PDB file of C-alpha atoms in Angstrom:
ATOM      1  CA  ASP A   1     179.054  16.709  72.449  1.00 54.00           C
ATOM      2  CA  THR A   2     182.103  14.852  71.394  1.00 75.00           C
ATOM      3  CA  GLY A   3     184.627  15.172  74.193  1.00 92.00           C
ATOM      4  CA  VAL A   4     186.671  17.942  75.401  1.00 96.00           C
ATOM      5  CA  SER A   5     188.211  20.422  72.924  1.00 96.00           C
ATOM      6  CA  GLN A   6     191.199  22.342  72.995  1.00 97.00           C
ATOM      7  CA  ASP A   7     192.020  25.248  71.013  1.00 97.00           C
ATOM      8  CA  PRO A   8     194.328  26.071  69.439  1.00 97.00           C
ATOM      9  CA  ARG A   9     196.634  22.294  69.680  1.00 96.00           C
ATOM     10  CA  HIS A  10     199.888  23.872  68.408  1.00 97.00           C
ATOM     11  CA  LYS A  11     201.338  27.092  69.301  1.00 98.00           C
ATOM     12  CA  ILE A  12     204.904  28.314  68.659  1.00 98.00           C
ATOM     13  CA  THR A  13     205.789  31.962  70.173  1.00 98.00           C
ATOM     14  CA  LYS A  14     208.847  33.778  71.008  1.00 97.00           C
ATOM     15  CA  ARG A  15     209.897  34.013  74.660  1.00 97.00           C
ATOM     16  CA  GLY A  16     208.554  36.552  76.486  1.00 97.00           C
ATOM     17  CA  GLN A  17     205.655  36.899  74.396  1.00 98.00           C
ATOM     18  CA  ASN A  18     201.885  36.147  76.263  1.00 98.00           C
ATOM     19  CA  VAL A  19     199.561  32.907  74.591  1.00 98.00           C
ATOM     20  CA  THR A  20     196.220  32.389  75.334  1.00 98.00           C
ATOM     21  CA  PHE A  21     194.642  28.376  75.345  1.00 98.00           C
ATOM     22  CA  ARG A  22     191.225  27.858  75.204  1.00 98.00           C
ATOM     23  CA  CYS A  23     189.299  24.445  76.355  1.00 98.00           C
ATOM     24  CA  ASP A  24     185.675  23.243  76.107  1.00 97.00           C
ATOM     25  CA  PRO A  25     184.376  20.545  78.461  1.00 96.00           C
ATOM     26  CA  ILE A  26     181.919  18.136  77.736  1.00 94.00           C
ATOM     27  CA  SER A  27     178.986  20.178  78.691  1.00 90.00           C
ATOM     28  CA  GLU A  28     177.609  18.108  80.612  1.00 88.00           C
ATOM     29  CA  HIS A  29     180.428  18.582  83.474  1.00 90.00           C
ATOM     30  CA  ASN A  30     181.004  20.995  86.012  1.00 90.00           C
ATOM     31  CA  ARG A  31     184.397  20.288  86.770  1.00 92.00           C
ATOM     32  CA  LEU A  32     187.390  21.749  84.731  1.00 94.00           C
ATOM     33  CA  TYR A  33     191.415  20.833  85.135  1.00 95.00           C
ATOM     34  CA  TRP A  34     194.228  21.663  83.570  1.00 96.00           C
ATOM     35  CA  TYR A  35     196.845  19.777  83.826  1.00 96.00           C
ATOM     36  CA  ARG A  36     200.709  20.798  81.956  1.00 97.00           C
ATOM     37  CA  GLN A  37     202.629  17.245  80.349  1.00 97.00           C
ATOM     38  CA  THR A  38     206.045  17.445  79.389  1.00 95.00           C
ATOM     39  CA  LEU A  39     208.400  14.445  77.329  1.00 92.00           C
ATOM     40  CA  GLY A  40     208.466  11.455  79.580  1.00 90.00           C
ATOM     41  CA  GLN A  41     206.387  12.237  82.122  1.00 94.00           C
ATOM     42  CA  GLY A  42     203.100  12.251  83.520  1.00 95.00           C
ATOM     43  CA  PRO A  43     200.681  14.886  83.873  1.00 95.00           C
ATOM     44  CA  GLU A  44     201.505  17.913  86.153  1.00 94.00           C
ATOM     45  CA  PHE A  45     198.412  19.437  88.270  1.00 93.00           C
ATOM     46  CA  LEU A  46     197.273  23.401  87.301  1.00 95.00           C
ATOM     47  CA  THR A  47     194.229  24.558  88.558  1.00 94.00           C
ATOM     48  CA  TYR A  48     190.868  23.052  89.116  1.00 91.00           C
ATOM     49  CA  PHE A  49     187.193  25.017  88.320  1.00 93.00           C
ATOM     50  CA  GLN A  50     184.125  23.763  89.712  1.00 91.00           C
ATOM     51  CA  ASN A  51     181.444  25.888  88.008  1.00 92.00           C
ATOM     52  CA  GLU A  52     182.576  28.968  87.947  1.00 93.00           C
ATOM     53  CA  ALA A  53     184.723  29.091  90.294  1.00 92.00           C
ATOM     54  CA  GLN A  54     188.759  28.508  90.804  1.00 92.00           C
ATOM     55  CA  LEU A  55     189.181  26.239  93.752  1.00 89.00           C
ATOM     56  CA  GLU A  56     192.448  25.325  94.138  1.00 87.00           C
ATOM     57  CA  LYS A  57     196.104  26.104  92.253  1.00 90.00           C
ATOM     58  CA  SER A  58     199.216  24.219  92.010  1.00 90.00           C
ATOM     59  CA  ARG A  59     201.807  26.059  94.439  1.00 85.00           C
ATOM     60  CA  LEU A  60     203.992  25.068  91.173  1.00 77.00           C
ATOM     61  CA  LEU A  61     202.134  27.509  89.004  1.00 82.00           C
ATOM     62  CA  SER A  62     203.763  31.119  88.861  1.00 86.00           C
ATOM     63  CA  ASP A  63     201.818  34.420  88.617  1.00 92.00           C
ATOM     64  CA  ARG A  64     202.216  34.226  85.231  1.00 95.00           C
ATOM     65  CA  PHE A  65     199.692  32.069  84.695  1.00 96.00           C
ATOM     66  CA  SER A  66     196.331  32.577  85.311  1.00 95.00           C
ATOM     67  CA  ALA A  67     192.944  30.861  84.078  1.00 96.00           C
ATOM     68  CA  GLU A  68     189.396  31.954  84.132  1.00 96.00           C
ATOM     69  CA  ARG A  69     186.207  29.774  83.395  1.00 96.00           C
ATOM     70  CA  PRO A  70     183.319  32.531  83.185  1.00 91.00           C
ATOM     71  CA  LYS A  71     179.774  31.554  83.326  1.00 86.00           C
ATOM     72  CA  GLY A  72     180.859  28.110  84.041  1.00 86.00           C
ATOM     73  CA  SER A  73     181.478  26.726  80.538  1.00 91.00           C
ATOM     74  CA  PHE A  74     184.512  27.051  78.640  1.00 96.00           C
ATOM     75  CA  SER A  75     187.838  28.258  79.980  1.00 97.00           C
ATOM     76  CA  THR A  76     191.081  29.799  79.081  1.00 98.00           C
ATOM     77  CA  LEU A  77     194.759  29.592  80.265  1.00 97.00           C
ATOM     78  CA  GLU A  78     196.915  32.549  79.733  1.00 97.00           C
ATOM     79  CA  ILE A  79     201.029  32.493  80.056  1.00 97.00           C
ATOM     80  CA  GLN A  80     202.408  36.018  80.284  1.00 97.00           C
ATOM     81  CA  ARG A  81     206.069  36.519  79.375  1.00 97.00           C
ATOM     82  CA  THR A  82     206.737  33.100  78.333  1.00 97.00           C
ATOM     83  CA  GLU A  83     209.951  31.138  79.296  1.00 96.00           C
ATOM     84  CA  GLN A  84     211.066  28.935  77.542  1.00 96.00           C
ATOM     85  CA  GLY A  85     210.777  26.225  80.256  1.00 95.00           C
ATOM     86  CA  ASP A  86     207.081  26.977  79.612  1.00 96.00           C
ATOM     87  CA  SER A  87     207.584  24.753  76.651  1.00 97.00           C
ATOM     88  CA  ALA A  88     204.769  21.996  77.236  1.00 97.00           C
ATOM     89  CA  MET A  89     202.069  19.924  76.421  1.00 97.00           C
ATOM     90  CA  TYR A  90     198.683  21.740  77.899  1.00 98.00           C
ATOM     91  CA  LEU A  91     195.944  19.047  78.929  1.00 98.00           C
ATOM     92  CA  CYS A  92     192.588  20.555  79.492  1.00 97.00           C
ATOM     93  CA  ALA A  93     190.671  17.933  81.410  1.00 96.00           C
ATOM     94  CA  SER A  94     186.946  17.712  83.100  1.00 94.00           C
ATOM     95  CA  SER A  95     184.492  15.143  84.743  1.00 90.00           C
ATOM     96  CA  GLY A  96     180.775  15.168  86.278  1.00 84.00           C
ATOM     97  CA  THR A  97     180.322  15.797  89.837  1.00 75.00           C
ATOM     98  CA  GLY A  98     179.294  12.068  90.288  1.00 72.00           C
ATOM     99  CA  TYR A  99     183.282  11.268  90.818  1.00 69.00           C
ATOM    100  CA  THR A 100     184.258   7.377  88.908  1.00 73.00           C
ATOM    101  CA  GLY A 101     187.804   8.017  88.874  1.00 77.00           C
ATOM    102  CA  GLU A 102     187.491   9.207  85.457  1.00 87.00           C
ATOM    103  CA  LEU A 103     189.032  12.439  83.913  1.00 91.00           C
ATOM    104  CA  PHE A 104     188.000  13.543  80.295  1.00 93.00           C
ATOM    105  CA  PHE A 105     190.798  15.067  78.520  1.00 96.00           C
ATOM    106  CA  GLY A 106     191.259  17.106  75.531  1.00 96.00           C
ATOM    107  CA  GLU A 107     193.803  16.692  73.022  1.00 95.00           C
ATOM    108  CA  GLY A 108     195.938  19.110  74.102  1.00 96.00           C
ATOM    109  CA  SER A 109     197.667  22.380  73.326  1.00 97.00           C
ATOM    110  CA  ARG A 110     201.125  21.833  72.813  1.00 97.00           C
ATOM    111  CA  LEU A 111     203.344  25.825  73.356  1.00 98.00           C
ATOM    112  CA  THR A 112     206.801  25.617  72.089  1.00 98.00           C
ATOM    113  CA  VAL A 113     208.261  28.838  73.466  1.00 98.00           C
ATOM    114  CA  LEU A 114     211.490  29.803  71.220  1.00 96.00           C
TER     115      LEU A 114
ATOM    116  CA  GLY B   1     206.439  14.654  99.023  1.00 63.00           C
ATOM    117  CA  GLN B   2     204.006  12.444  96.536  1.00 77.00           C
ATOM    118  CA  SER B   3     205.927   9.902  94.542  1.00 90.00           C
ATOM    119  CA  LEU B   4     204.405   7.264  92.480  1.00 94.00           C
ATOM    120  CA  GLU B   5     207.054   4.889  90.517  1.00 96.00           C
ATOM    121  CA  GLN B   6     206.545   2.759  87.488  1.00 97.00           C
ATOM    122  CA  PRO B   7     208.836   1.326  84.864  1.00 97.00           C
ATOM    123  CA  SER B   8     209.756   3.070  82.134  1.00 96.00           C
ATOM    124  CA  GLU B   9     209.244   0.409  80.058  1.00 97.00           C
ATOM    125  CA  VAL B  10     207.635  -3.020  79.568  1.00 97.00           C
ATOM    126  CA  THR B  11     208.119  -4.604  75.791  1.00 97.00           C
ATOM    127  CA  ALA B  12     205.878  -7.855  75.177  1.00 97.00           C
ATOM    128  CA  VAL B  13     204.687 -10.038  72.236  1.00 97.00           C
ATOM    129  CA  GLU B  14     201.175 -10.064  70.822  1.00 97.00           C
ATOM    130  CA  GLY B  15     198.577 -11.900  72.286  1.00 97.00           C
ATOM    131  CA  ALA B  16     200.957 -11.891  75.901  1.00 97.00           C
ATOM    132  CA  ILE B  17     199.430 -10.995  79.329  1.00 97.00           C
ATOM    133  CA  VAL B  18     201.327  -8.147  80.916  1.00 98.00           C
ATOM    134  CA  GLN B  19     201.249  -6.334  84.427  1.00 98.00           C
ATOM    135  CA  ILE B  20     202.055  -2.848  84.958  1.00 98.00           C
ATOM    136  CA  ASN B  21     202.917  -2.115  88.733  1.00 98.00           C
ATOM    137  CA  CYS B  22     202.936   0.670  90.731  1.00 98.00           C
ATOM    138  CA  THR B  23     203.960   2.073  93.952  1.00 97.00           C
ATOM    139  CA  TYR B  24     202.545   4.754  95.078  1.00 96.00           C
ATOM    140  CA  GLN B  25     203.894   7.398  98.389  1.00 93.00           C
ATOM    141  CA  THR B  26     201.185   9.661  98.991  1.00 86.00           C
ATOM    142  CA  SER B  27     200.033  12.524 101.990  1.00 83.00           C
ATOM    143  CA  GLY B  28     196.651  11.177 100.693  1.00 84.00           C
ATOM    144  CA  PHE B  29     194.793   8.593  98.913  1.00 89.00           C
ATOM    145  CA  TYR B  30     191.238   8.166  97.603  1.00 89.00           C
ATOM    146  CA  GLY B  31     191.980   5.887  94.409  1.00 92.00           C
ATOM    147  CA  LEU B  32     194.274   4.944  91.920  1.00 94.00           C
ATOM    148  CA  SER B  33     193.215   5.254  87.880  1.00 94.00           C
ATOM    149  CA  TRP B  34     195.014   4.167  84.956  1.00 97.00           C
ATOM    150  CA  TYR B  35     195.660   5.805  81.808  1.00 97.00           C
ATOM    151  CA  GLN B  36     196.583   5.028  78.299  1.00 97.00           C
ATOM    152  CA  GLN B  37     197.784   7.187  76.150  1.00 97.00           C
ATOM    153  CA  HIS B  38     199.328   6.916  72.618  1.00 96.00           C
ATOM    154  CA  ASP B  39     201.732   9.028  71.133  1.00 92.00           C
ATOM    155  CA  GLY B  40     199.883  12.651  70.152  1.00 88.00           C
ATOM    156  CA  GLY B  41     197.163  11.640  72.015  1.00 91.00           C
ATOM    157  CA  ALA B  42     195.506  12.307  74.815  1.00 93.00           C
ATOM    158  CA  PRO B  43     194.903  10.090  77.802  1.00 95.00           C
ATOM    159  CA  THR B  44     192.184   8.188  77.787  1.00 95.00           C
ATOM    160  CA  PHE B  45     190.677   6.673  80.862  1.00 94.00           C
ATOM    161  CA  LEU B  46     191.200   3.023  81.875  1.00 95.00           C
ATOM    162  CA  SER B  47     190.256   1.557  84.801  1.00 94.00           C
ATOM    163  CA  TYR B  48     189.667   3.040  88.704  1.00 93.00           C
ATOM    164  CA  ASN B  49     189.738   1.387  91.895  1.00 95.00           C
ATOM    165  CA  ALA B  50     188.862   3.116  95.234  1.00 92.00           C
ATOM    166  CA  LEU B  51     189.236  -0.096  97.691  1.00 94.00           C
ATOM    167  CA  ASP B  52     190.950  -2.701  97.391  1.00 97.00           C
ATOM    168  CA  GLY B  53     190.531  -5.266  95.001  1.00 97.00           C
ATOM    169  CA  LEU B  54     190.204  -6.953  91.118  1.00 97.00           C
ATOM    170  CA  GLU B  55     188.133  -4.794  88.954  1.00 93.00           C
ATOM    171  CA  GLU B  56     187.700  -6.261  85.142  1.00 93.00           C
ATOM    172  CA  THR B  57     186.457  -4.215  82.139  1.00 89.00           C
ATOM    173  CA  GLY B  58     187.416  -6.985  78.696  1.00 92.00           C
ATOM    174  CA  ARG B  59     190.854  -7.580  78.570  1.00 95.00           C
ATOM    175  CA  PHE B  60     192.379  -4.961  81.194  1.00 96.00           C
ATOM    176  CA  SER B  61     192.148  -5.596  85.051  1.00 97.00           C
ATOM    177  CA  SER B  62     193.616  -3.028  87.859  1.00 97.00           C
ATOM    178  CA  PHE B  63     194.349  -4.439  91.314  1.00 98.00           C
ATOM    179  CA  LEU B  64     194.858  -2.628  94.826  1.00 98.00           C
ATOM    180  CA  SER B  65     196.429  -2.897  98.088  1.00 97.00           C
ATOM    181  CA  ARG B  66     196.143  -0.183  99.851  1.00 95.00           C
ATOM    182  CA  SER B  67     198.007  -1.629 102.631  1.00 95.00           C
ATOM    183  CA  ASP B  68     201.160  -1.786 100.237  1.00 96.00           C
ATOM    184  CA  SER B  69     200.380   0.918  98.528  1.00 95.00           C
ATOM    185  CA  TYR B  70     200.581  -0.947  95.580  1.00 96.00           C
ATOM    186  CA  GLY B  71     198.730  -1.420  92.283  1.00 98.00           C
ATOM    187  CA  TYR B  72     198.766  -3.313  88.718  1.00 98.00           C
ATOM    188  CA  LEU B  73     197.855  -2.481  85.657  1.00 98.00           C
ATOM    189  CA  LEU B  74     197.221  -6.428  84.040  1.00 98.00           C
ATOM    190  CA  LEU B  75     196.673  -6.440  80.115  1.00 97.00           C
ATOM    191  CA  GLN B  76     195.842  -9.560  78.201  1.00 97.00           C
ATOM    192  CA  GLU B  77     195.301 -11.145  74.835  1.00 97.00           C
ATOM    193  CA  LEU B  78     197.714  -8.116  74.085  1.00 97.00           C
ATOM    194  CA  GLN B  79     196.982  -6.649  70.341  1.00 97.00           C
ATOM    195  CA  MET B  80     199.571  -4.355  68.070  1.00 97.00           C
ATOM    196  CA  LYS B  81     197.080  -1.698  69.219  1.00 97.00           C
ATOM    197  CA  ASP B  82     197.830  -1.310  73.114  1.00 98.00           C
ATOM    198  CA  SER B  83     201.500  -0.412  72.366  1.00 98.00           C
ATOM    199  CA  ALA B  84     201.112   3.643  73.940  1.00 98.00           C
ATOM    200  CA  SER B  85     202.335   4.167  77.247  1.00 98.00           C
ATOM    201  CA  TYR B  86     200.319   3.952  80.570  1.00 98.00           C
ATOM    202  CA  PHE B  87     199.898   5.799  83.423  1.00 98.00           C
ATOM    203  CA  CYS B  88     198.652   4.839  87.339  1.00 97.00           C
ATOM    204  CA  ALA B  89     196.938   8.040  88.866  1.00 94.00           C
ATOM    205  CA  VAL B  90     196.517   8.561  92.804  1.00 92.00           C
ATOM    206  CA  ARG B  91     193.602  10.879  93.617  1.00 88.00           C
ATOM    207  CA  ASP B  92     195.440  12.594  96.818  1.00 80.00           C
ATOM    208  CA  ASP B  93     192.597  14.661  97.924  1.00 74.00           C
ATOM    209  CA  THR B  94     188.833  15.295  98.709  1.00 71.00           C
ATOM    210  CA  ASN B  95     189.301  17.443  95.214  1.00 65.00           C
ATOM    211  CA  ALA B  96     187.456  14.987  93.051  1.00 65.00           C
ATOM    212  CA  GLY B  97     189.743  14.832  89.498  1.00 71.00           C
ATOM    213  CA  LYS B  98     192.660  16.659  91.144  1.00 82.00           C
ATOM    214  CA  SER B  99     195.577  13.002  90.984  1.00 88.00           C
ATOM    215  CA  THR B 100     199.138  12.840  90.645  1.00 90.00           C
ATOM    216  CA  PHE B 101     200.009  10.623  87.943  1.00 94.00           C
ATOM    217  CA  GLY B 102     203.516   8.718  87.168  1.00 95.00           C
ATOM    218  CA  ASP B 103     206.044   9.366  84.868  1.00 95.00           C
ATOM    219  CA  GLY B 104     204.573   6.518  82.655  1.00 97.00           C
ATOM    220  CA  THR B 105     205.337   2.817  81.353  1.00 98.00           C
ATOM    221  CA  THR B 106     205.536   2.812  77.807  1.00 97.00           C
ATOM    222  CA  LEU B 107     204.835  -0.853  76.296  1.00 98.00           C
ATOM    223  CA  THR B 108     206.001  -1.748  73.065  1.00 98.00           C
ATOM    224  CA  VAL B 109     204.178  -5.065  71.759  1.00 97.00           C
ATOM    225  CA  LYS B 110     206.049  -7.048  69.224  1.00 96.00           C
ATOM    226  CA  PRO B 111     204.803  -9.030  66.701  1.00 94.00           C
TER     227      PRO B 111
END
């Protein structure tokens, strides 16, 4: 296992379309996080899974955003009815049970909404 | 609200030492992490301080003072490859990986 992988790496879509991103965490990690990053800013927490359970969701996350982690393995983040303000890098990260302060981030999925 | 402050830009020469400061105001505090991010790349973990004091990992050291809500990242023997953005992140929740990140410091290393 070489790390956290995300797909697609880049997505260009028109406003109003739905998009879905996939994240495959490090296989032994039971915790999975989605963050969003815009240019010049740090990552912003979106949501968190422990195994298949979604335990927390940012209040900043509108109801157009939904995330799943079936079977506690890979995760998907779907954005419905995209808006130009959704343009950002969507980062997935994972960590194990014994927290050492380290999140393992994927390379991200860059979304551009036209 | 949650806020972290760090300088937006720092410039230094190869071989020098640079310190990137981070002050925070958060509703909870469980630890301070530092991440490095090159353009177009993923944030990569550098260090974590849960207790006061200095943590050293090779050319990088990180310091925390919880009473001052302050930490810093120290980079020694700077190399050109250290040019990147550096983020401090506060673990502000019992949820282990949920962190609030600063807006980052862009470090430029010049020859």
